Tab-separated table of C-alpha atoms in Angstrom:
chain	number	residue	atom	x	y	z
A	1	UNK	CA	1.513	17.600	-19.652
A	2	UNK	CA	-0.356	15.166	-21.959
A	3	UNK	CA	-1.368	11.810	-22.589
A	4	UNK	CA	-3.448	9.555	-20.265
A	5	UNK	CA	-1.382	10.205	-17.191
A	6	UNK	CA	0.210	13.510	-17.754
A	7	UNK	CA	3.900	14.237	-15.745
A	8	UNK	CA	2.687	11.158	-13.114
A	9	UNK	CA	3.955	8.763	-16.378
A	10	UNK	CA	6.539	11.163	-18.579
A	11	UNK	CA	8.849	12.467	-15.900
A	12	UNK	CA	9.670	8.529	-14.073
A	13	UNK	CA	10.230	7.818	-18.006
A	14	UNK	CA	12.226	11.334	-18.782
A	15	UNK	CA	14.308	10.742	-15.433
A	16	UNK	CA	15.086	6.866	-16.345
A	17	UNK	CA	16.126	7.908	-19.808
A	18	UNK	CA	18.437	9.939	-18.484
A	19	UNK	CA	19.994	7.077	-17.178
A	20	UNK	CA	20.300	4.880	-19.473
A	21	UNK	CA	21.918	7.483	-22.493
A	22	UNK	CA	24.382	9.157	-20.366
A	23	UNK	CA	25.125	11.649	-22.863
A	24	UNK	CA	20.551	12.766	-23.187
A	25	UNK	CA	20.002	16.300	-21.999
A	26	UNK	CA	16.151	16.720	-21.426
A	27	UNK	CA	13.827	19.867	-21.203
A	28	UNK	CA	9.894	19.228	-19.283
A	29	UNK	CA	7.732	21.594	-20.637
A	30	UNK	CA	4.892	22.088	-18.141
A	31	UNK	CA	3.777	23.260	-15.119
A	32	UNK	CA	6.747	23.849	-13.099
A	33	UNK	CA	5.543	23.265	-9.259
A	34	UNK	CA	3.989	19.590	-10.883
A	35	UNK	CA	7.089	18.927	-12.593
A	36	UNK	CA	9.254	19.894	-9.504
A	37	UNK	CA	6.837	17.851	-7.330
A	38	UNK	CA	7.469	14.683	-9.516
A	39	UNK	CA	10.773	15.315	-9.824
A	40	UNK	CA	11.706	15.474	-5.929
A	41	UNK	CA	10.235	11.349	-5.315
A	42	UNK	CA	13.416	11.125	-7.551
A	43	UNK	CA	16.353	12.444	-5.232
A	44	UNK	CA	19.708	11.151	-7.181
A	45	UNK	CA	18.728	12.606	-10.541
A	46	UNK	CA	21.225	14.363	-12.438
A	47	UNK	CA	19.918	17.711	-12.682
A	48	UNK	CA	22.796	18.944	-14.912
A	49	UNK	CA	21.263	17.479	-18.003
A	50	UNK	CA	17.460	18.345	-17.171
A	51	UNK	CA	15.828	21.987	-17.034
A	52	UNK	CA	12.310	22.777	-16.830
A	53	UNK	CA	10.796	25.366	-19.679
A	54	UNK	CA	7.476	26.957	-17.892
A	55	UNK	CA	4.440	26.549	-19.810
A	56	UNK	CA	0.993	27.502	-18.674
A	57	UNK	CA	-1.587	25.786	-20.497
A	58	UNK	CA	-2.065	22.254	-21.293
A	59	UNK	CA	-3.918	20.856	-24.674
A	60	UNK	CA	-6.633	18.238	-23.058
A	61	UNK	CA	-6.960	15.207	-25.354
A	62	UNK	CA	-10.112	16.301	-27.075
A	63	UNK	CA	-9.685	19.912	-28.452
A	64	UNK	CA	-10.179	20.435	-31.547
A	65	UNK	CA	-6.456	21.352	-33.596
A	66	UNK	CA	-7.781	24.995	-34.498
A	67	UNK	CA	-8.628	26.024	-31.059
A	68	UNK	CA	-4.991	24.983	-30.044
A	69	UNK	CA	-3.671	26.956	-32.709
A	70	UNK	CA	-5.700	30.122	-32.473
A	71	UNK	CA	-6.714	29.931	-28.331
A	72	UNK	CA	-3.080	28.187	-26.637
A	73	UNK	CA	0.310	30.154	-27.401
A	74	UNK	CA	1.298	29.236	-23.722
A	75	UNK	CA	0.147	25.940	-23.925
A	76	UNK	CA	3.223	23.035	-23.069
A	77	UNK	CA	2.748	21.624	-26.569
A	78	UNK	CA	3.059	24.415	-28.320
A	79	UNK	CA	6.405	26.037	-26.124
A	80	UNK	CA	8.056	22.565	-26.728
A	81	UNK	CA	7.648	22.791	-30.613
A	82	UNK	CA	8.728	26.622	-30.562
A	83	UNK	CA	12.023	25.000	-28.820
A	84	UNK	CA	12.639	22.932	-31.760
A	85	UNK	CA	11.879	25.839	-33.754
A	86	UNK	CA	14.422	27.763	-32.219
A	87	UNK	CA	17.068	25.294	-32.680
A	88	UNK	CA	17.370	24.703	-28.839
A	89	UNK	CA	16.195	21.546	-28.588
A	90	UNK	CA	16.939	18.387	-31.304
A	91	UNK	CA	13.562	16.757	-30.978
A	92	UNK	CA	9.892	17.040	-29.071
A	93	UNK	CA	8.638	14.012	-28.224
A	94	UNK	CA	4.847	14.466	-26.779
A	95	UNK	CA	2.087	11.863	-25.479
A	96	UNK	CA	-0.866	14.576	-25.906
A	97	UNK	CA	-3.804	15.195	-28.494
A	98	UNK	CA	-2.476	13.889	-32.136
A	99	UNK	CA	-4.449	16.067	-34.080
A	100	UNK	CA	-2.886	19.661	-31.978
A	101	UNK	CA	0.487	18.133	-32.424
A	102	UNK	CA	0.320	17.399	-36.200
A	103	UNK	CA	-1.379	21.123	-36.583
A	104	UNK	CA	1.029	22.822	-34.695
A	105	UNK	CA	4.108	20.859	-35.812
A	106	UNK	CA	3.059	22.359	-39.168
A	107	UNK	CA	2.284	25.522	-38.301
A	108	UNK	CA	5.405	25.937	-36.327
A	109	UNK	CA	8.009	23.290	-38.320
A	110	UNK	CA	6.806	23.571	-41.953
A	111	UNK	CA	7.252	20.414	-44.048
A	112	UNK	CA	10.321	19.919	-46.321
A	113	UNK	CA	10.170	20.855	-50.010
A	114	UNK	CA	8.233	19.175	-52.155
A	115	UNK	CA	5.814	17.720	-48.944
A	116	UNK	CA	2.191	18.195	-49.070
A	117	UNK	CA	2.017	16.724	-45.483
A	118	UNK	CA	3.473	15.183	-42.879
A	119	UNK	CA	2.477	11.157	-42.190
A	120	UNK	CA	2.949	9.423	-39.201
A	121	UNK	CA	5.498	6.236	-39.321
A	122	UNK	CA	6.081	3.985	-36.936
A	123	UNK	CA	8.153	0.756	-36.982
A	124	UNK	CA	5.853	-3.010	-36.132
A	125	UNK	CA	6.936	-6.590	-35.454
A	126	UNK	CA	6.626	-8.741	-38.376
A	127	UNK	CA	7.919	-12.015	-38.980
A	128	UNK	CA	11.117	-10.977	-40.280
A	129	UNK	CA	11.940	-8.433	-37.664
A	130	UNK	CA	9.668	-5.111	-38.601
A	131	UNK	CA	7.805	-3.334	-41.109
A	132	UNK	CA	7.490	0.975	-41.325
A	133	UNK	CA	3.692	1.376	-41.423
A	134	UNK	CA	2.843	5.150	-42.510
A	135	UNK	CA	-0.049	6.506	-42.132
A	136	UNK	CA	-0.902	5.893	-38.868
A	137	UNK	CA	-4.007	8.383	-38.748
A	138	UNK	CA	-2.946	11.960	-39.325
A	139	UNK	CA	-4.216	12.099	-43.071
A	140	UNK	CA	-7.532	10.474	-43.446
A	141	UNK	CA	-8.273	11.337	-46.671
A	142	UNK	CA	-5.218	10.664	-49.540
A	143	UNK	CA	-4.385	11.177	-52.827
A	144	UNK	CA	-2.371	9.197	-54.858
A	145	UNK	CA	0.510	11.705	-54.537
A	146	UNK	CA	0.296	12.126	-50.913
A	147	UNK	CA	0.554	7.980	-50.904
A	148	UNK	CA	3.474	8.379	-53.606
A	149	UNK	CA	5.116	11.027	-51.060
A	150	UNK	CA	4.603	8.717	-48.001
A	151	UNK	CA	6.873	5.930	-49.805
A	152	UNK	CA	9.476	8.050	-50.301
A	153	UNK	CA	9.487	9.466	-46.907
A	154	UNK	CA	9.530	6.078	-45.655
A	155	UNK	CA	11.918	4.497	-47.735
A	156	UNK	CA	14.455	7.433	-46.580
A	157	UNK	CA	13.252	6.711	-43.144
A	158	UNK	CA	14.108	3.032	-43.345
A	159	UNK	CA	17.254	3.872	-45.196
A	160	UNK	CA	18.374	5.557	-42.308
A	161	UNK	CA	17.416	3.517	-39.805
A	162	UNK	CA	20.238	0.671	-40.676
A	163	UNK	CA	18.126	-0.966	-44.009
A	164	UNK	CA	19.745	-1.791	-47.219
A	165	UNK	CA	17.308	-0.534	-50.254
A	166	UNK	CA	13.891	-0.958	-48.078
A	167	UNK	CA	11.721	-3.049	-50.251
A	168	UNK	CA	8.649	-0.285	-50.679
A	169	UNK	CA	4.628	-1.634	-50.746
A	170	UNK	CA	1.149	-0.364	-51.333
A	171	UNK	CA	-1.807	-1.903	-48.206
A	172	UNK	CA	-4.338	-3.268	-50.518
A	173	UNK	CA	-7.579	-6.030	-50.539
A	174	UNK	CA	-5.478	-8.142	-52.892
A	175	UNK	CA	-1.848	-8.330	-55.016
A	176	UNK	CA	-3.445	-8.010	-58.494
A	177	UNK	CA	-3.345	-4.725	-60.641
A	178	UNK	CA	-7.245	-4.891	-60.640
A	179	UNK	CA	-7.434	-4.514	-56.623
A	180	UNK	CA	-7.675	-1.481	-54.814
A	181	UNK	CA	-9.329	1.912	-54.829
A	182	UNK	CA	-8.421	4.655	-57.418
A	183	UNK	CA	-5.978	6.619	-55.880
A	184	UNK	CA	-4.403	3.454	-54.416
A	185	UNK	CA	-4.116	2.084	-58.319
A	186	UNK	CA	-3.039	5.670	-59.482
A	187	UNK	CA	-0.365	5.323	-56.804
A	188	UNK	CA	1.194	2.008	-57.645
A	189	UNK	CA	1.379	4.059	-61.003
A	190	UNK	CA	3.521	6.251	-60.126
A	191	UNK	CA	5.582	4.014	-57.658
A	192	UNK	CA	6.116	1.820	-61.042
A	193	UNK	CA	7.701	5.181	-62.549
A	194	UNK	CA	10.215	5.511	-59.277
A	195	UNK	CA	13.432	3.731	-60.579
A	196	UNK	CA	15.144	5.222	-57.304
A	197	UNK	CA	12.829	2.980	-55.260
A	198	UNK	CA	11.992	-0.391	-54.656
A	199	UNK	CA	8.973	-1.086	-55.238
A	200	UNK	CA	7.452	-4.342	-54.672
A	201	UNK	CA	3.804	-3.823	-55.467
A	202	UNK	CA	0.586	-4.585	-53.447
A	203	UNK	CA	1.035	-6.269	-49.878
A	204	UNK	CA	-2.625	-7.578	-47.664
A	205	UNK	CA	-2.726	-7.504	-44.372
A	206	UNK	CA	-1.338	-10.982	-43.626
A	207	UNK	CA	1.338	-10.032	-45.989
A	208	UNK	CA	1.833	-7.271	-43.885
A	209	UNK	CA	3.415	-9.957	-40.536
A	210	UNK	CA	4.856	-12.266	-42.908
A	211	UNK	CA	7.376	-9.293	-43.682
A	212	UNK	CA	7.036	-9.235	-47.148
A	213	UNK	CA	8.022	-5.590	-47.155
A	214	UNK	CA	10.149	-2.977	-45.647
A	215	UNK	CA	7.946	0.172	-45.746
A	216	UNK	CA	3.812	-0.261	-46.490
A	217	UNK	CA	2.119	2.743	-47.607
A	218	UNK	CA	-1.393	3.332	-46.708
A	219	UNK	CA	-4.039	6.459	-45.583
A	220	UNK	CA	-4.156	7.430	-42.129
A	221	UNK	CA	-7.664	5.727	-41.711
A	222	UNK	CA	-6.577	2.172	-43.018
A	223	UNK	CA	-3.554	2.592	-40.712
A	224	UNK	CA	-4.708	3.696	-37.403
A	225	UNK	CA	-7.020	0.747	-37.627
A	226	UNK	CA	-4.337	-1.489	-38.794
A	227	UNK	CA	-1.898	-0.235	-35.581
A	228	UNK	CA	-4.914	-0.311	-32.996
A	229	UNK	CA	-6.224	-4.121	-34.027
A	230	UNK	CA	-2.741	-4.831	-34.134
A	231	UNK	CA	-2.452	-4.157	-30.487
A	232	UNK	CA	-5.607	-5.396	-29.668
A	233	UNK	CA	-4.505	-8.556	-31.135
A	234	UNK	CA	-1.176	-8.562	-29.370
A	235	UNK	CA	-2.429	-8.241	-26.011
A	236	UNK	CA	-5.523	-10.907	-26.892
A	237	UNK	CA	-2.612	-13.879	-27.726
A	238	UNK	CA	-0.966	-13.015	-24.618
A	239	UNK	CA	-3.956	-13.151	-22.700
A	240	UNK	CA	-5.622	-16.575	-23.529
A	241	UNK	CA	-1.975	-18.386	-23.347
A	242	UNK	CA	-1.650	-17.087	-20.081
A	243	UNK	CA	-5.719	-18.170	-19.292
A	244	UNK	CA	-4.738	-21.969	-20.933
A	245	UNK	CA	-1.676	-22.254	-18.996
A	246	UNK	CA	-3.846	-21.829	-15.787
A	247	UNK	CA	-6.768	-23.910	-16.716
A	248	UNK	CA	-5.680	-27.183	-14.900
A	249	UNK	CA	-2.867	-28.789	-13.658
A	250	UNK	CA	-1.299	-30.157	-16.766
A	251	UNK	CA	-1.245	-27.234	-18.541
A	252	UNK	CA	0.335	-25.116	-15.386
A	253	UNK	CA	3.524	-27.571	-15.584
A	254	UNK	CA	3.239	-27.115	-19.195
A	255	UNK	CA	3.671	-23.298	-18.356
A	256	UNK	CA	6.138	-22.982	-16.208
A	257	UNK	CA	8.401	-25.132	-18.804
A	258	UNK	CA	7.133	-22.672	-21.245
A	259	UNK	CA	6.963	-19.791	-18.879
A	260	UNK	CA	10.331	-18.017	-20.867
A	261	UNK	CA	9.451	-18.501	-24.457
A	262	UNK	CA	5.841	-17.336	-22.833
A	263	UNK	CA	7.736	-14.232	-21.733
A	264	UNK	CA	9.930	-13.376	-24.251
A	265	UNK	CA	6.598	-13.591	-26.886
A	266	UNK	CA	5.276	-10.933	-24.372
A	267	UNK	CA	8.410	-8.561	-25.218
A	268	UNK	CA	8.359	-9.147	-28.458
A	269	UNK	CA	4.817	-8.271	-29.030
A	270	UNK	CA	3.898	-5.641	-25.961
A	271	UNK	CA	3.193	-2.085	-27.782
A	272	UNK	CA	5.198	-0.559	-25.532
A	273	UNK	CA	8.293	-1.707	-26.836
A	274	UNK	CA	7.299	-0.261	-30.642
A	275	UNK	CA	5.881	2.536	-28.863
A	276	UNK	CA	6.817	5.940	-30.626
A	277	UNK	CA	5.304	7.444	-34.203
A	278	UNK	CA	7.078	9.505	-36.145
A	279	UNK	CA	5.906	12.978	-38.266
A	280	UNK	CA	7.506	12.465	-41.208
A	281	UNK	CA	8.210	15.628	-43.824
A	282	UNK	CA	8.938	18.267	-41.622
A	283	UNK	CA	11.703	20.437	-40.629
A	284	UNK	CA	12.261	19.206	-37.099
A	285	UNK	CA	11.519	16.108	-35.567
A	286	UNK	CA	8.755	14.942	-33.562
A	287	UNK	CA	7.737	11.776	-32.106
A	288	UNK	CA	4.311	11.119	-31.203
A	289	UNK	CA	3.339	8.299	-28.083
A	290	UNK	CA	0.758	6.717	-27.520
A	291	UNK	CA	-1.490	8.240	-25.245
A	292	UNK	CA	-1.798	5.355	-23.184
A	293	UNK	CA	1.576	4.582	-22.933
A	294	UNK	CA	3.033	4.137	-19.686
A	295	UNK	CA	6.629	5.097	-18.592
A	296	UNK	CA	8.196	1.957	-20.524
A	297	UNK	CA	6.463	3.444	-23.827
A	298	UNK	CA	7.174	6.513	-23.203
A	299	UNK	CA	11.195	5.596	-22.849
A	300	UNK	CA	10.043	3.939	-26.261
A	301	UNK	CA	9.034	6.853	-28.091
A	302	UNK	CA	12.513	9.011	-26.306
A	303	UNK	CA	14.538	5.945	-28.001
A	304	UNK	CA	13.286	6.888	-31.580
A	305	UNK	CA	13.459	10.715	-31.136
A	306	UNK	CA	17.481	10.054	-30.403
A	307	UNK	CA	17.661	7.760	-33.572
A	308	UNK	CA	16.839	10.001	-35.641
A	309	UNK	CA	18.435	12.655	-34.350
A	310	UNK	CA	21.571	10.092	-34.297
A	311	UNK	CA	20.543	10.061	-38.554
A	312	UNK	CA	19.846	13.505	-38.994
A	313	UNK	CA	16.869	12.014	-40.632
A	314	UNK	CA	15.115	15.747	-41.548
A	315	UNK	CA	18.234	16.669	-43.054
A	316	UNK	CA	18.986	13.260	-45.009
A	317	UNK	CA	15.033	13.574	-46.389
A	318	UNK	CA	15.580	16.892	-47.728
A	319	UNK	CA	18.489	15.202	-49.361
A	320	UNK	CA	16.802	12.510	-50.872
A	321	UNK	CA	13.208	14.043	-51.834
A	322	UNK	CA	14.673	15.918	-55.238
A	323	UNK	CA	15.513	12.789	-56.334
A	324	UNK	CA	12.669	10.621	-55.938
A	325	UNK	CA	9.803	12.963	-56.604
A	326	UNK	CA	8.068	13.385	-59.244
């Protein structure tokens, strides 16, 4: 019931990922006459592999994470992590307020031994195919521990995602030892100590597309500005190729001999298609969208909840973690 659009965007997405994995059985949590409504403009749906779990309250986008936890046990949010919780469903994948679904994931999920908290991951376009970028804005504030933590949960991450020892790096203003804040210095530290991981030291921003790393490591606050320029950026280059291609008539039969590379740089770089963050260190799996996402993103964000499900990827961190922490 979340997000930007609420049902009007996640059930068209729910119903055409049910689709395309033949073998995806989904529950909507929500409001059942909306759900049912939405449901019905879609007549050939195969009901056998979708129920509907009631839920009576909804989490707007700008409540504050206590109230949800204290004032909302009926809320949708809430009844789809208590389904995890329960073991009867594999993943919750949500579009709705980021702060209510990291506090309630917690509250409800725990994190894995030796996990302070959870970060958000998600995977970006780079140069060499993609990077892991974690955090993406659900710990502001980080110690050098939490950062050490967040490489290890992302190396695993990356491991299981099909990557051969992910090469592991620090976001700083600069590659030299000297650079960075403390914690960021005391961090590199102790990624120097990790023989289990491979660390490549500090990676800038630019550094960041080239693909000179697997997995960067940074605080929420860095990395929620680094995903949202990112997009910003994205959907700028897009924009004034498309506004040069139309600005005379040279340049229009210039664009429609370049109108498929034009297009395919649109899929590679459109946010939807990278849509989907993982909460990484818990005991359950949750995928956060964006909350602007439309249907397309949304199938996005489905697509990674079903990876790691594929990997097992709570169970294979738990694995890994008493190895690589300190």
């Amino acid at each position: 019931m979340g997000g930007d659009f609420g049902p009007h965007c996640i059930v068209p997405a729910c119903l055409d990922s049910l689709v395309e994995y033949p073998s995806l059985q989904l529950i909507l949590v929500g409001q059942p006459s909306v759900i049912e409504a939405l449901i019905a403009e879609h007549p050939a749906v195969d009901r056998s592999r979708l129920r509907i779990h009631p839920a009576s309250e909804i989490v707007t986008m700008d409540e504050r994470p206590a109230q949800v936890l204290r004032g909302k046990p009926d809320s949708s949010m809430r009844q789809a992590l208590e389904l995890v919780r329960r073991g009867e469903a594999q993943a919750c994948v949500s579009a709705g307020n980021t702060g209510a679904l990291m506090a309630l994931s917690r509250y409800l999920l725990k994190t894995l031994p030796g996990i302070d908290r959870p970060a958000m991951v998600t995977a970006i376009p780079t140069a060499r195919g993609s990077c892991h970028l974690l955090d993406l804005g659900a710990n502001i504030d980080c110690s050098a521990e939490h950062l050490y933590q967040f490489a290890v949960m992302g190396a695993v991450a990356a491991e299981a995602l099909g990557i051969v020892r992910p090469r592991v790096a620090l976001l700083n203003v600069g590659t030299e030892e000297i650079k960075g804040s403390q914690q960021v210095k005391l961090a590199a530290t102790l990624l120097q100590q990790a023989r289990e991981l491979n660390y490549v030291g500090f990676v800038e921003g630019d550094g960041l597309y080239r693909g000179e790393a697997d997995v960067v490591v940074c605080d929420g606050f860095v990395g929620n500005i680094v995903l949202k320029a990112s997009e910003g950026l994205a959907a700028l280059i897009v924009a004034r190729l498309e506004a040069l291609f139309r600005s005379g008539v040279g340049p229009r039969l210039v664009g429609l001999l370049a109108l498929p590379l034009l297009r395919r740089l649109q899929d590679d770089l459109r946010p939807a298609r990278h849509n989907g963050a993982s909460f990484l260190g818990l005991q359950g799996i949750v995928v956060k969208s964006h909350g602007g996402a439309g249907p397309e993103g949304f199938r996005s964000a489905i697509r990674r909840a079903l990876a790691e499900i594929r990997e097992n990827l709570p169970q294979r961190l738990h694995g890994r973690l008493e190895q690589l922490l300190l």
